mmCIF file of C-alpha atoms in Angstrom:
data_model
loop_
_atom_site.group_PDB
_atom_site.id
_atom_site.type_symbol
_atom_site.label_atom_id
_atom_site.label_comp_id
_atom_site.label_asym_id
_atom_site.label_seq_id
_atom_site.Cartn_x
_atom_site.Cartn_y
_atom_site.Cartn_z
ATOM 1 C CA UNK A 1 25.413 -53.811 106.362
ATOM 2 C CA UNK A 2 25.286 -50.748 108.833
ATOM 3 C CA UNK A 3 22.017 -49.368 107.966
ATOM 4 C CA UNK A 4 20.241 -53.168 108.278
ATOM 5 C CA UNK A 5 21.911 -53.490 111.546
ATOM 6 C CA UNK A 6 21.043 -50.103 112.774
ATOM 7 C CA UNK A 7 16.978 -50.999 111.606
ATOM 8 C CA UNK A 8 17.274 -54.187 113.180
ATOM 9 C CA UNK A 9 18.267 -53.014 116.328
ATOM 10 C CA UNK A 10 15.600 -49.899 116.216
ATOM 11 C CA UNK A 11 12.333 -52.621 115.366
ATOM 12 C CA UNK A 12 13.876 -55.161 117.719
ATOM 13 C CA UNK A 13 14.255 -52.217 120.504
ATOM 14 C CA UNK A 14 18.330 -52.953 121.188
ATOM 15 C CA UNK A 15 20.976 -50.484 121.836
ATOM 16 C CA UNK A 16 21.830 -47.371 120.853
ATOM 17 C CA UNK A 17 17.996 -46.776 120.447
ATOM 18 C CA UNK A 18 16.826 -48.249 123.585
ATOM 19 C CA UNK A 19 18.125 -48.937 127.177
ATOM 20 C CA UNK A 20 18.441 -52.215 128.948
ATOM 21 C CA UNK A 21 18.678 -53.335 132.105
ATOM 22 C CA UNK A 22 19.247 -56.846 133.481
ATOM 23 C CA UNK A 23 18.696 -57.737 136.739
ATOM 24 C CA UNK A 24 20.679 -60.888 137.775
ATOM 25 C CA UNK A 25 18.401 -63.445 140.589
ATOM 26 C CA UNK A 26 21.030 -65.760 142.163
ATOM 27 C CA UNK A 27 20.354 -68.606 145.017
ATOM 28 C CA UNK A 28 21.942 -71.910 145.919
ATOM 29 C CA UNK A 29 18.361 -73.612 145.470
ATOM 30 C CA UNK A 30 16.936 -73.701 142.076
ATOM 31 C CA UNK A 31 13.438 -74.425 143.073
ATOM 32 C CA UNK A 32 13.637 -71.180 145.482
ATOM 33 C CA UNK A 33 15.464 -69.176 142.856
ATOM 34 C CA UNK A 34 12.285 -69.777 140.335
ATOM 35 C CA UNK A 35 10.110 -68.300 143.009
ATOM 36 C CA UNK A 36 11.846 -65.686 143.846
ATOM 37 C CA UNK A 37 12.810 -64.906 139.918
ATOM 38 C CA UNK A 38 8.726 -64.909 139.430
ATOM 39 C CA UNK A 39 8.225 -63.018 142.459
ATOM 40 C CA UNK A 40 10.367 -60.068 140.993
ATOM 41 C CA UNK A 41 9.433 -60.223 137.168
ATOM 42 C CA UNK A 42 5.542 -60.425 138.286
ATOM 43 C CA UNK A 43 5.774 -56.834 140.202
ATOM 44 C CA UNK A 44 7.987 -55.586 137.770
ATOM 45 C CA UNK A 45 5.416 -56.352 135.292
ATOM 46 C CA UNK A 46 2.878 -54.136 137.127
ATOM 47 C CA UNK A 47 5.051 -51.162 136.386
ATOM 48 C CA UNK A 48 6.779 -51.995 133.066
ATOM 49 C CA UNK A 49 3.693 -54.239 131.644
ATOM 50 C CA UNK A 50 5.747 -56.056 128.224
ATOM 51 C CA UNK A 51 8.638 -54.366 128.924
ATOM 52 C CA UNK A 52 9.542 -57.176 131.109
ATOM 53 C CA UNK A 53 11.435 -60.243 129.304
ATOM 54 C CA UNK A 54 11.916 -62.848 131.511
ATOM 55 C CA UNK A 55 12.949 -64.882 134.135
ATOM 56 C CA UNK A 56 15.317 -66.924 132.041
ATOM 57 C CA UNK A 57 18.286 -68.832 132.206
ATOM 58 C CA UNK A 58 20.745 -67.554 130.742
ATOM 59 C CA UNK A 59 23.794 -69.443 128.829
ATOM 60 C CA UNK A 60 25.641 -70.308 131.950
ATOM 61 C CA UNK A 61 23.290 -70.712 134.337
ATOM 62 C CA UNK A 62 24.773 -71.145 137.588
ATOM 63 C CA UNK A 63 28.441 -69.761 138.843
ATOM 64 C CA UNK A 64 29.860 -71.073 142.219
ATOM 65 C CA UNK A 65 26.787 -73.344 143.327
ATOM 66 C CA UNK A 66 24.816 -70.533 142.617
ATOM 67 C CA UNK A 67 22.219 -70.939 140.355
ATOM 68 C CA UNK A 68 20.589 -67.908 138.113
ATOM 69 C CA UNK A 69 17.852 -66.289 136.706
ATOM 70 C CA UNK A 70 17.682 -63.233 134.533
ATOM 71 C CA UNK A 71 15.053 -60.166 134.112
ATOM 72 C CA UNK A 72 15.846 -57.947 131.201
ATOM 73 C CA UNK A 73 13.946 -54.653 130.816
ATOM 74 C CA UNK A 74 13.641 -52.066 127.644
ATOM 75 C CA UNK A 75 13.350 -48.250 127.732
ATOM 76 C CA UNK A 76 13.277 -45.718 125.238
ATOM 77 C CA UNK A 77 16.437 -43.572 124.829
ATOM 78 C CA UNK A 78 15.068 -40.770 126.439
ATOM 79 C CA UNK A 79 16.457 -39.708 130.458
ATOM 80 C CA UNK A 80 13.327 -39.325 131.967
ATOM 81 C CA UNK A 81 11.972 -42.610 131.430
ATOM 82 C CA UNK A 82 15.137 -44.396 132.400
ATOM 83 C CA UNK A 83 15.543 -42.440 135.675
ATOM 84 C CA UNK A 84 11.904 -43.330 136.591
ATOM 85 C CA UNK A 85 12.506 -46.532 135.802
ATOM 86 C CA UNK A 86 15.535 -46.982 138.231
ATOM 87 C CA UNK A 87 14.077 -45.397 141.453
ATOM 88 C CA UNK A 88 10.668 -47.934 140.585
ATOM 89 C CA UNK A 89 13.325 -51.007 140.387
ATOM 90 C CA UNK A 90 15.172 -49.609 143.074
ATOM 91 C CA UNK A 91 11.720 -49.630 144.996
ATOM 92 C CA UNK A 92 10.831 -53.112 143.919
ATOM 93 C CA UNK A 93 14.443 -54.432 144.911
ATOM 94 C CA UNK A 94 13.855 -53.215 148.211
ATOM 95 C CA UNK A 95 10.377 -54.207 148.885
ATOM 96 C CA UNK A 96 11.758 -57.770 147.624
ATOM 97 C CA UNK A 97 14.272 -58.209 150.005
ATOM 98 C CA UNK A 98 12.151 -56.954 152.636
ATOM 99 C CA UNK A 99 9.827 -60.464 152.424
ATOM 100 C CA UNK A 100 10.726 -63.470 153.211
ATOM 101 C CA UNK A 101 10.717 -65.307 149.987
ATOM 102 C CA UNK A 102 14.355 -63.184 149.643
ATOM 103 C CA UNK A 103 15.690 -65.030 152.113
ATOM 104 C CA UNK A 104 19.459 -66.455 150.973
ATOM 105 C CA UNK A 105 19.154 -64.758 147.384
ATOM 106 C CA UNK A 106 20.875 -62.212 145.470
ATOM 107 C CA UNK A 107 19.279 -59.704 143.409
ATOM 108 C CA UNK A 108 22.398 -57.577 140.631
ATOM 109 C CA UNK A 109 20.893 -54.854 138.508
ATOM 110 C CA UNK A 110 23.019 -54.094 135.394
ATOM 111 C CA UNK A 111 22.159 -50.594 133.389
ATOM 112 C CA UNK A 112 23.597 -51.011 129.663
ATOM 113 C CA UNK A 113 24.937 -54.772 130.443
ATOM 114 C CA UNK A 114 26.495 -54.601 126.765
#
């Protein structure tokens, strides 16, 4: 049971072979909250290309009127690739909330959410 778990999570790129982080995309408007969601996975995409999964909804969608999307991203184990990664999402984040399609929302990255 170990060793089919293990290979699943190695072909299906999970934990503890690969990294994830989720970046949380809250707003009280759902309608703004799908741009904005967009906005973000569309120039994460030009860094990360398929690593990208999302936006989505996830299970419980919205927590005290506000409603949320989420943008999960996989990395290989290895440091370098993960620290890159974080100063490029840090970058995005910032260039994001710089525009003013950011307006009222609420951008939460989460390294290792599980």
């Amino acid at each position: 049971l170990y060793v089919t778990e293990m290979e699943e999570r190695k072909s299906f790129k999970y934990p503890p072979y690969y990294r994830i982080i989720n970046i949380d995309v809250k707003h009280k408007n759902p309608e703004i909250l799908y741009n904005q969601a967009e906005y973000l996975a569309g120039e994460l995409r030009k860094h990360f290309g398929d690593r990208v999964i999302g936006p989505e909804a996830p299970l419980i969608n919205r927590i005290r009127n506000y409603y949320i999307k989420s943008i999960m991203l996989k990395f290989e184990r290895d440091s370098t690739s993960v620290v890159k990664a974080k100063v490029i999402i840090r970058d995005v984040i910032t260039q994001f909330q710089t525009t003013k399609l950011s307006k009222g929302g609420v951008v939460q990255p989460d390294v290792d959410p599980y």
